Tab-separated table of C-alpha atoms and ligand atoms in Angstrom:
chain	number	residue	atom	x	y	z
V	38	UNK	CA	-47.210	-90.822	44.626
V	39	UNK	CA	-49.276	-89.580	47.482
V	40	UNK	CA	-49.185	-85.634	47.790
V	41	UNK	CA	-47.659	-86.103	50.914
V	42	UNK	CA	-44.602	-87.696	49.887
V	43	UNK	CA	-43.046	-84.406	48.835
V	44	UNK	CA	-42.769	-83.066	52.010
V	45	UNK	CA	-41.063	-86.019	53.588
V	46	UNK	CA	-37.555	-85.697	54.844
V	47	UNK	CA	-35.988	-88.650	52.806
V	48	UNK	CA	-32.527	-89.984	54.327
V	49	UNK	CA	-30.185	-92.995	53.521
V	50	UNK	CA	-29.355	-94.254	57.222
V	51	UNK	CA	-26.075	-95.098	58.722
V	52	UNK	CA	-25.928	-99.042	58.778
V	53	UNK	CA	-24.451	-100.127	62.028
V	54	UNK	CA	-22.177	-103.107	62.450
V	55	UNK	CA	-24.228	-106.361	62.921
V	56	UNK	CA	-25.219	-107.392	66.424
V	57	UNK	CA	-25.793	-111.264	66.143
V	58	UNK	CA	-28.178	-112.820	68.427
V	59	UNK	CA	-26.321	-116.096	68.886
V	60	UNK	CA	-23.750	-115.803	71.507
V	61	UNK	CA	-20.974	-118.161	70.492
V	62	UNK	CA	-19.498	-116.108	67.883
V	63	UNK	CA	-16.198	-114.197	68.162
V	64	UNK	CA	-17.434	-110.605	67.734
V	65	UNK	CA	-14.830	-108.558	66.255
V	66	UNK	CA	-17.073	-106.378	64.076
V	67	UNK	CA	-18.043	-103.024	65.903
V	68	UNK	CA	-15.121	-102.277	68.141
V	69	UNK	CA	-16.313	-103.339	71.415
V	70	UNK	CA	-14.255	-103.685	74.457
V	71	UNK	CA	-13.937	-107.253	75.148
V	72	UNK	CA	-13.223	-106.815	79.023
V	73	UNK	CA	-16.247	-106.036	81.225
V	74	UNK	CA	-17.143	-102.461	82.679
V	75	UNK	CA	-15.229	-101.464	85.968
V	76	UNK	CA	-16.281	-103.504	88.764
V	77	UNK	CA	-18.258	-100.576	90.540
V	78	UNK	CA	-20.471	-100.486	87.338
V	79	UNK	CA	-22.018	-104.110	88.858
V	80	UNK	CA	-22.528	-102.667	92.307
V	81	UNK	CA	-24.387	-99.684	90.962
V	82	UNK	CA	-26.838	-102.093	88.855
V	83	UNK	CA	-27.407	-104.668	92.037
V	84	UNK	CA	-27.934	-101.413	94.445
V	85	UNK	CA	-29.999	-99.520	92.103
V	86	UNK	CA	-33.072	-97.815	93.747
V	87	UNK	CA	-35.714	-99.011	91.173
V	88	UNK	CA	-38.406	-96.461	92.671
V	89	UNK	CA	-36.401	-93.560	91.479
V	90	UNK	CA	-37.310	-94.421	87.924
V	91	UNK	CA	-40.642	-92.717	88.740
V	92	UNK	CA	-38.730	-89.519	88.217
V	93	UNK	CA	-37.242	-87.826	85.345
V	94	UNK	CA	-33.505	-87.974	85.335
V	95	UNK	CA	-31.307	-84.858	86.002
V	96	UNK	CA	-31.302	-82.991	82.410
V	97	UNK	CA	-27.991	-81.431	83.392
V	98	UNK	CA	-26.472	-85.057	84.178
V	99	UNK	CA	-24.589	-83.313	86.669
V	100	UNK	CA	-23.066	-86.228	88.497
V	101	UNK	CA	-21.659	-87.652	85.458
V	102	UNK	CA	-20.411	-84.024	84.109
V	103	UNK	CA	-18.715	-83.627	87.554
V	104	UNK	CA	-16.952	-86.960	87.442
V	105	UNK	CA	-15.470	-86.389	83.850
V	106	UNK	CA	-14.552	-82.987	84.462
V	107	UNK	CA	-12.382	-84.394	87.629
V	108	UNK	CA	-11.231	-87.141	85.858
V	109	UNK	CA	-9.636	-84.679	83.309
V	110	UNK	CA	-9.085	-81.720	85.537
V	111	UNK	CA	-11.637	-79.477	83.666
V	112	UNK	CA	-14.355	-77.252	84.903
V	113	UNK	CA	-17.856	-78.444	84.769
V	114	UNK	CA	-18.958	-75.958	82.414
V	115	UNK	CA	-16.286	-77.192	79.949
V	116	UNK	CA	-18.322	-80.909	79.831
V	117	UNK	CA	-21.115	-81.715	77.506
V	118	UNK	CA	-22.685	-85.249	77.966
V	119	UNK	CA	-24.749	-87.212	75.331
V	120	UNK	CA	-26.479	-90.779	74.648
V	121	UNK	CA	-23.360	-92.261	72.972
V	122	UNK	CA	-20.959	-90.062	71.082
V	123	UNK	CA	-23.141	-90.271	67.922
V	124	UNK	CA	-25.796	-88.247	69.812
V	125	UNK	CA	-22.808	-85.521	70.940
V	126	UNK	CA	-21.839	-85.711	67.261
V	127	UNK	CA	-25.463	-85.129	65.960
V	128	UNK	CA	-25.868	-82.375	68.426
V	129	UNK	CA	-22.705	-80.738	67.203
V	130	UNK	CA	-23.381	-80.933	63.359
V	131	UNK	CA	-26.883	-79.157	64.256
V	132	UNK	CA	-25.225	-76.645	66.342
V	133	UNK	CA	-22.080	-75.577	64.756
V	134	UNK	CA	-22.253	-76.491	61.253
V	135	UNK	CA	-24.574	-73.811	59.833
V	136	UNK	CA	-22.405	-72.224	57.228
V	137	UNK	CA	-23.210	-72.097	53.332
V	138	UNK	CA	-19.924	-73.129	52.917
V	139	UNK	CA	-19.123	-76.815	52.821
V	140	UNK	CA	-18.049	-78.576	56.130
V	141	UNK	CA	-14.948	-80.919	55.325
V	142	UNK	CA	-13.953	-84.527	56.560
V	143	UNK	CA	-12.022	-87.357	55.092
V	144	UNK	CA	-13.276	-89.308	52.169
V	145	UNK	CA	-12.457	-92.445	54.011
V	146	UNK	CA	-13.870	-92.026	57.675
V	147	UNK	CA	-16.753	-92.480	60.135
V	148	UNK	CA	-19.698	-93.294	57.791
V	149	UNK	CA	-22.079	-91.171	59.915
V	150	UNK	CA	-20.427	-87.693	59.097
V	151	UNK	CA	-22.001	-87.814	55.730
V	152	UNK	CA	-25.262	-89.011	57.198
V	153	UNK	CA	-25.940	-86.281	59.624
V	154	UNK	CA	-24.830	-83.798	56.958
V	155	UNK	CA	-27.392	-85.053	54.282
V	156	UNK	CA	-30.163	-85.393	56.805
V	157	UNK	CA	-29.599	-81.769	58.452
V	158	UNK	CA	-28.874	-80.321	54.793
V	159	UNK	CA	-25.526	-79.403	55.576
V	160	UNK	CA	-23.299	-78.769	52.634
V	161	UNK	CA	-19.990	-80.933	52.761
V	162	UNK	CA	-16.903	-81.820	50.932
V	163	UNK	CA	-14.798	-84.783	51.423
V	164	UNK	CA	-10.968	-84.577	51.484
V	165	UNK	CA	-9.040	-87.663	50.097
V	166	UNK	CA	-6.595	-89.629	52.163
V	167	UNK	CA	-3.030	-90.047	50.782
V	168	UNK	CA	-2.072	-93.356	49.090
V	169	UNK	CA	-1.117	-94.675	52.887
V	170	UNK	CA	-4.696	-93.887	53.998
V	171	UNK	CA	-3.318	-90.949	55.931
V	172	UNK	CA	-4.819	-87.456	56.440
V	173	UNK	CA	-3.064	-84.794	54.528
V	174	UNK	CA	-3.255	-81.683	57.086
V	175	UNK	CA	-2.738	-79.088	54.512
V	176	UNK	CA	-5.705	-80.174	52.562
V	177	UNK	CA	-7.713	-78.901	55.544
V	178	UNK	CA	-6.511	-75.300	55.334
V	179	UNK	CA	-8.716	-73.480	52.824
V	180	UNK	CA	-12.296	-71.863	53.325
V	181	UNK	CA	-14.895	-73.962	54.523
V	182	UNK	CA	-17.943	-74.242	57.041
V	183	UNK	CA	-16.231	-76.484	59.712
V	184	UNK	CA	-13.925	-79.242	59.943
V	185	UNK	CA	-14.645	-82.838	61.496
V	186	UNK	CA	-12.042	-85.790	61.594
V	187	UNK	CA	-11.613	-88.678	63.845
V	188	UNK	CA	-8.179	-89.141	65.528
V	189	UNK	CA	-7.090	-92.089	65.154
V	190	UNK	CA	-9.297	-92.068	61.854
V	191	UNK	CA	-11.916	-94.798	61.558
V	192	UNK	CA	-11.808	-97.396	59.894
V	193	UNK	CA	-8.075	-96.980	59.225
V	194	UNK	CA	-6.663	-96.835	62.766
V	195	UNK	CA	-4.015	-93.911	61.484
V	196	UNK	CA	-3.184	-91.646	64.128
V	197	UNK	CA	-2.071	-87.954	63.527
V	198	UNK	CA	0.147	-86.345	66.089
V	199	UNK	CA	-0.771	-83.590	68.513
V	200	UNK	CA	1.241	-81.227	66.297
V	201	UNK	CA	-0.439	-81.976	62.859
V	202	UNK	CA	-3.926	-81.902	64.615
V	203	UNK	CA	-2.995	-78.284	66.236
V	204	UNK	CA	-1.934	-77.096	62.821
V	205	UNK	CA	-5.697	-77.866	61.490
V	206	UNK	CA	-6.967	-75.960	64.513
V	207	UNK	CA	-4.717	-73.159	64.101
V	208	UNK	CA	-5.325	-72.761	60.314
V	209	UNK	CA	-9.219	-72.607	60.722
V	210	UNK	CA	-9.728	-69.798	63.116
V	211	UNK	CA	-12.842	-68.809	61.759
V	212	UNK	CA	-14.945	-72.310	62.089
V	213	UNK	CA	-15.522	-75.289	64.573
V	214	UNK	CA	-13.089	-77.926	64.347
V	215	UNK	CA	-14.337	-80.942	65.900
V	216	UNK	CA	-11.609	-83.809	66.899
V	217	UNK	CA	-13.589	-87.367	67.179
V	218	UNK	CA	-11.391	-89.224	69.825
V	219	UNK	CA	-13.525	-92.315	70.125
V	220	UNK	CA	-10.134	-94.357	70.080
V	221	UNK	CA	-7.777	-92.197	71.266
V	222	UNK	CA	-7.293	-94.015	74.553
V	223	UNK	CA	-5.569	-97.161	72.910
V	224	UNK	CA	-2.155	-95.326	72.148
V	225	UNK	CA	-2.843	-91.649	70.819
V	226	UNK	CA	-2.097	-87.693	72.344
V	227	UNK	CA	-5.303	-86.257	72.883
V	228	UNK	CA	-6.148	-82.815	71.604
V	229	UNK	CA	-7.960	-82.007	75.107
V	230	UNK	CA	-4.809	-79.734	76.511
V	231	UNK	CA	-5.476	-77.459	73.464
V	232	UNK	CA	-9.242	-76.299	74.181
V	233	UNK	CA	-7.969	-73.505	76.436
V	234	UNK	CA	-5.813	-72.404	73.595
V	235	UNK	CA	-8.127	-72.517	70.879
V	236	UNK	CA	-11.737	-71.201	71.177
V	237	UNK	CA	-12.966	-73.065	68.089
V	238	UNK	CA	-11.971	-76.672	69.311
V	239	UNK	CA	-14.192	-79.288	70.144
V	240	UNK	CA	-12.711	-82.636	71.369
V	241	UNK	CA	-15.454	-85.633	71.457
V	242	UNK	CA	-15.063	-88.904	73.200
V	243	UNK	CA	-16.880	-91.907	74.210
V	244	UNK	CA	-17.429	-94.631	76.910
V	245	UNK	CA	-18.236	-97.340	74.357
V	246	UNK	CA	-14.348	-98.353	73.731
V	247	UNK	CA	-12.177	-97.738	76.407
V	248	UNK	CA	-14.737	-97.645	79.042
V	249	UNK	CA	-16.492	-101.031	77.970
V	250	UNK	CA	-19.994	-99.335	78.193
V	251	UNK	CA	-21.068	-99.547	74.484
V	252	UNK	CA	-24.531	-100.932	75.856
V	253	UNK	CA	-25.128	-98.004	78.150
V	254	UNK	CA	-24.818	-95.108	75.683
V	255	UNK	CA	-22.576	-92.464	76.804
V	256	UNK	CA	-20.528	-89.848	74.857
V	257	UNK	CA	-19.006	-86.496	75.900
V	258	UNK	CA	-17.520	-83.159	74.378
V	259	UNK	CA	-15.144	-81.029	75.917
V	260	UNK	CA	-14.548	-77.516	74.875
V	261	UNK	CA	-14.545	-74.023	76.212
V	262	UNK	CA	-17.756	-72.878	78.296
V	263	UNK	CA	-19.038	-70.686	75.376
V	264	UNK	CA	-19.279	-73.776	72.962
V	265	UNK	CA	-20.850	-75.962	75.550
V	266	UNK	CA	-23.401	-73.403	76.584
V	267	UNK	CA	-24.420	-73.330	72.759
V	268	UNK	CA	-24.511	-77.236	72.615
V	269	UNK	CA	-26.502	-77.166	75.803
V	270	UNK	CA	-29.138	-74.869	74.397
V	271	UNK	CA	-29.535	-77.207	71.284
V	272	UNK	CA	-29.899	-80.040	73.345
V	273	UNK	CA	-32.438	-78.695	75.518
V	274	UNK	CA	-34.313	-77.285	72.436
V	275	UNK	CA	-34.491	-80.709	71.024
V	276	UNK	CA	-34.740	-83.424	74.155
V	277	UNK	CA	-33.877	-82.359	77.659
V	278	UNK	CA	-33.849	-85.826	79.374
V	279	UNK	CA	-31.707	-87.697	77.000
V	280	UNK	CA	-29.661	-89.701	79.577
V	281	UNK	CA	-31.499	-92.139	81.658
V	282	UNK	CA	-30.839	-92.115	85.630
V	283	UNK	CA	-29.341	-95.694	85.895
V	284	UNK	CA	-26.876	-94.597	82.898
V	285	UNK	CA	-25.914	-91.344	84.703
V	286	UNK	CA	-24.949	-93.760	87.810
V	287	UNK	CA	-23.172	-96.209	85.968
V	288	UNK	CA	-21.063	-93.908	83.715
V	289	UNK	CA	-19.944	-91.833	86.802
V	290	UNK	CA	-19.049	-94.791	88.672
V	291	UNK	CA	-17.036	-96.165	85.643
V	292	UNK	CA	-15.102	-92.842	85.077
V	293	UNK	CA	-13.926	-92.768	88.793
V	294	UNK	CA	-12.033	-95.911	88.326
V	295	UNK	CA	-8.893	-94.625	86.621
V	296	UNK	CA	-6.857	-97.706	87.380
V	297	UNK	CA	-9.102	-100.222	85.788
V	298	UNK	CA	-9.486	-98.004	82.675
V	299	UNK	CA	-5.677	-97.931	82.447
V	300	UNK	CA	-5.299	-101.793	82.889
V	301	UNK	CA	-7.770	-102.639	80.228
V	302	UNK	CA	-6.681	-100.118	77.646
V	303	UNK	CA	-3.084	-101.439	78.214
V	304	UNK	CA	-4.156	-104.983	77.761
V	305	UNK	CA	-6.152	-104.317	74.423
V	306	UNK	CA	-3.093	-102.437	73.178
V	307	UNK	CA	-0.595	-105.222	73.956
V	308	UNK	CA	-3.070	-107.745	72.155
V	309	UNK	CA	-3.282	-105.294	69.201
V	310	UNK	CA	0.577	-105.366	68.961
V	311	UNK	CA	0.508	-109.347	69.126
V	312	UNK	CA	-2.135	-109.420	66.600
V	313	UNK	CA	-0.047	-107.322	64.090
V	314	UNK	CA	2.625	-109.328	64.326
V	315	UNK	CA	0.568	-112.759	63.743
V	316	UNK	CA	-1.197	-111.019	61.041
V	317	UNK	CA	2.117	-110.015	59.012
V	318	UNK	CA	3.456	-113.722	59.429
V	319	UNK	CA	-0.023	-114.648	57.493
V	320	UNK	CA	1.041	-112.230	54.876
V	321	UNK	CA	-1.703	-109.272	55.661
V	322	UNK	CA	-0.873	-105.658	54.999
V	323	UNK	CA	-1.862	-102.990	57.269
V	324	UNK	CA	-0.882	-99.720	58.832
V	325	UNK	CA	0.530	-98.883	62.192
V	326	UNK	CA	-3.206	-98.657	63.949
V	327	UNK	CA	-3.329	-96.854	67.366
V	328	UNK	CA	-6.984	-97.939	67.808
V	329	UNK	CA	-8.632	-100.912	69.181
V	330	UNK	CA	-8.948	-102.442	65.609
V	331	UNK	CA	-6.706	-103.421	62.755
V	332	UNK	CA	-7.567	-102.502	59.075
V	333	UNK	CA	-6.125	-104.962	57.100
V	334	UNK	CA	-5.891	-106.577	53.490
V	335	UNK	CA	-4.487	-109.970	52.227
V	336	UNK	CA	-2.977	-109.716	48.713
V	337	UNK	CA	-4.330	-113.265	47.704
V	338	UNK	CA	-7.854	-113.079	48.713
V	339	UNK	CA	-10.525	-110.350	48.336
V	340	UNK	CA	-12.153	-108.642	51.405
V	341	UNK	CA	-15.564	-109.871	50.683
V	342	UNK	CA	-14.306	-113.596	50.459
V	343	UNK	CA	-12.361	-113.293	53.557
V	344	UNK	CA	-15.140	-111.777	55.487
V	345	UNK	CA	-17.582	-114.514	54.486
V	346	UNK	CA	-15.134	-117.521	55.183
V	347	UNK	CA	-14.683	-115.830	58.752
V	348	UNK	CA	-18.263	-115.650	59.235
V	349	UNK	CA	-18.985	-119.054	58.166
V	350	UNK	CA	-16.177	-119.983	60.939
V	351	UNK	CA	-18.307	-117.609	63.420
V	352	UNK	CA	-15.900	-114.942	63.624
V	353	UNK	CA	-17.319	-111.534	62.657
V	354	UNK	CA	-15.345	-108.760	61.487
V	355	UNK	CA	-16.313	-105.543	59.599
V	356	UNK	CA	-16.116	-105.252	55.840
V	357	UNK	CA	-16.828	-102.288	53.913
V	358	UNK	CA	-17.776	-102.835	50.234
V	359	UNK	CA	-17.759	-99.013	49.452
V	360	UNK	CA	-15.902	-97.067	48.472
V	361	UNK	CA	-13.787	-99.519	46.266
V	362	UNK	CA	-10.619	-98.172	47.406
V	363	UNK	CA	-11.162	-100.132	50.992
V	364	UNK	CA	-13.311	-102.835	49.556
V	365	UNK	CA	-10.631	-105.469	50.106
V	366	UNK	CA	-9.916	-104.438	53.701
V	367	UNK	CA	-11.177	-105.963	56.748
V	368	UNK	CA	-11.554	-104.062	60.252
V	369	UNK	CA	-10.953	-106.294	62.882
V	370	UNK	CA	-11.522	-105.314	66.294
V	371	UNK	CA	-9.400	-106.127	69.052
V	372	UNK	CA	-10.850	-108.999	71.244
V	373	UNK	CA	-9.342	-111.062	74.190
V	374	UNK	CA	-5.931	-112.715	73.650
V	375	UNK	CA	-7.811	-116.032	73.298
V	376	UNK	CA	-10.125	-114.701	70.638
V	377	UNK	CA	-7.340	-113.207	68.655
V	378	UNK	CA	-5.571	-116.413	69.080
V	379	UNK	CA	-8.642	-118.393	67.450
V	380	UNK	CA	-8.867	-115.321	64.599
V	381	UNK	CA	-5.295	-116.290	63.578
V	382	UNK	CA	-5.593	-119.857	63.479
V	383	UNK	CA	-8.854	-119.603	61.447
V	384	UNK	CA	-7.367	-116.981	59.285
V	385	UNK	CA	-4.415	-119.517	58.716
V	386	UNK	CA	-6.687	-122.379	57.880
V	387	UNK	CA	-8.554	-120.273	55.239
V	388	UNK	CA	-5.485	-118.949	53.522
V	389	UNK	CA	-3.804	-122.323	53.532
V	390	UNK	CA	-7.103	-124.293	52.014
V	391	UNK	CA	-7.287	-121.574	49.337
V	392	UNK	CA	-3.854	-122.474	48.551
V	393	UNK	CA	-4.507	-126.228	48.002
Q	630	PMP	N1	-16.838	-91.896	66.161
Q	630	PMP	C1	-16.300	-92.813	65.522
Q	630	PMP	C2	-15.194	-92.555	64.729
Q	630	PMP	C3	-16.769	-93.953	65.796
Q	630	PMP	O1	-16.221	-95.245	64.943
Q	630	PMP	C4	-17.705	-94.475	66.516
Q	630	PMP	C5	-18.230	-95.729	66.859
Q	630	PMP	N2	-19.282	-96.303	65.745
Q	630	PMP	C6	-18.610	-93.304	67.085
Q	630	PMP	C7	-17.899	-92.081	66.969
Q	630	PMP	C8	-19.700	-93.531	67.932
Q	630	PMP	O2	-19.574	-94.307	69.180
Q	630	PMP	P1	-20.467	-94.129	70.301
Q	630	PMP	O3	-22.032	-93.691	69.725
Q	630	PMP	O4	-20.995	-95.627	70.591
Q	630	PMP	O5	-19.729	-93.410	71.477
């Protein structure tokens, strides 16, 4: 071993879902939106002033911050933006999780949380989900260095009521509680109205799912101005120009079109409910997902086998081999009606062939 080896920060990185190079696949593996971004986005791209790229972008991202604040009826000093909610969450871990006590999050959840904690040397403990893959709020009431959980949770899609979310916030007054609402627009009730009531609450959302802009990388946090100031201080100490000029314009235009956002999320929800119905006819078991994916297993075929059979048919879903408890499940993102019809007929064929 070379001498410098011992000084290296060694990390086990997060593994994102596969982005296949071929385009003729049915891609239901990374919870993207099947519909294009709001029409205004194309207009921005066509009319963008290329010469402006000579100049650095606005480090305060004020046009986008203003548009988000207007959408939610907030003040601009209650909004923080980042390059995807992954960036926002990484900044939050760096800024607010600095206790000697462990931060806590569910044992089955977004698999980036333990990666950030390990990388930043933040102690953490995981809290087991109950036998129905639900978060038990009472297990979050003890002493800790901070709390984070997605609502709805990923990859299970299980939603906590606002009442239960408030209970967790209320019972952790001495630490920061982060509610990761990446999927909240698909049928959940946001904790946003609570940011004025609780000074320890941060709500994180993203443009990647309900606003069809995963490719642009835009996320945001909403909290009281004191927390937002602390977050910005860390961001400016790390990299002041995170979001580029084009993305700022694109995202600001997208968030202004409320009608399109509501229409596309409604469509995704409708397709999700149709898919649940069809999956149960095929014998799949799953919870009542309120996100843009369904977490399902089939009692007669392993998760690994189903995943591979689907991939052979050019249908990509997500399969997690660890932990063991979820290794028989597939996380299936909601696509268009047509994509989901194909998924159902391919699954029907796979399960039928197996029984011959
Ligand atoms: N939180 C959760 C729970 C997620 O599933 C994801 C998507 N991978 C993210 C945050 C990050 O999404 P993005 O960086 O695209 O905003």
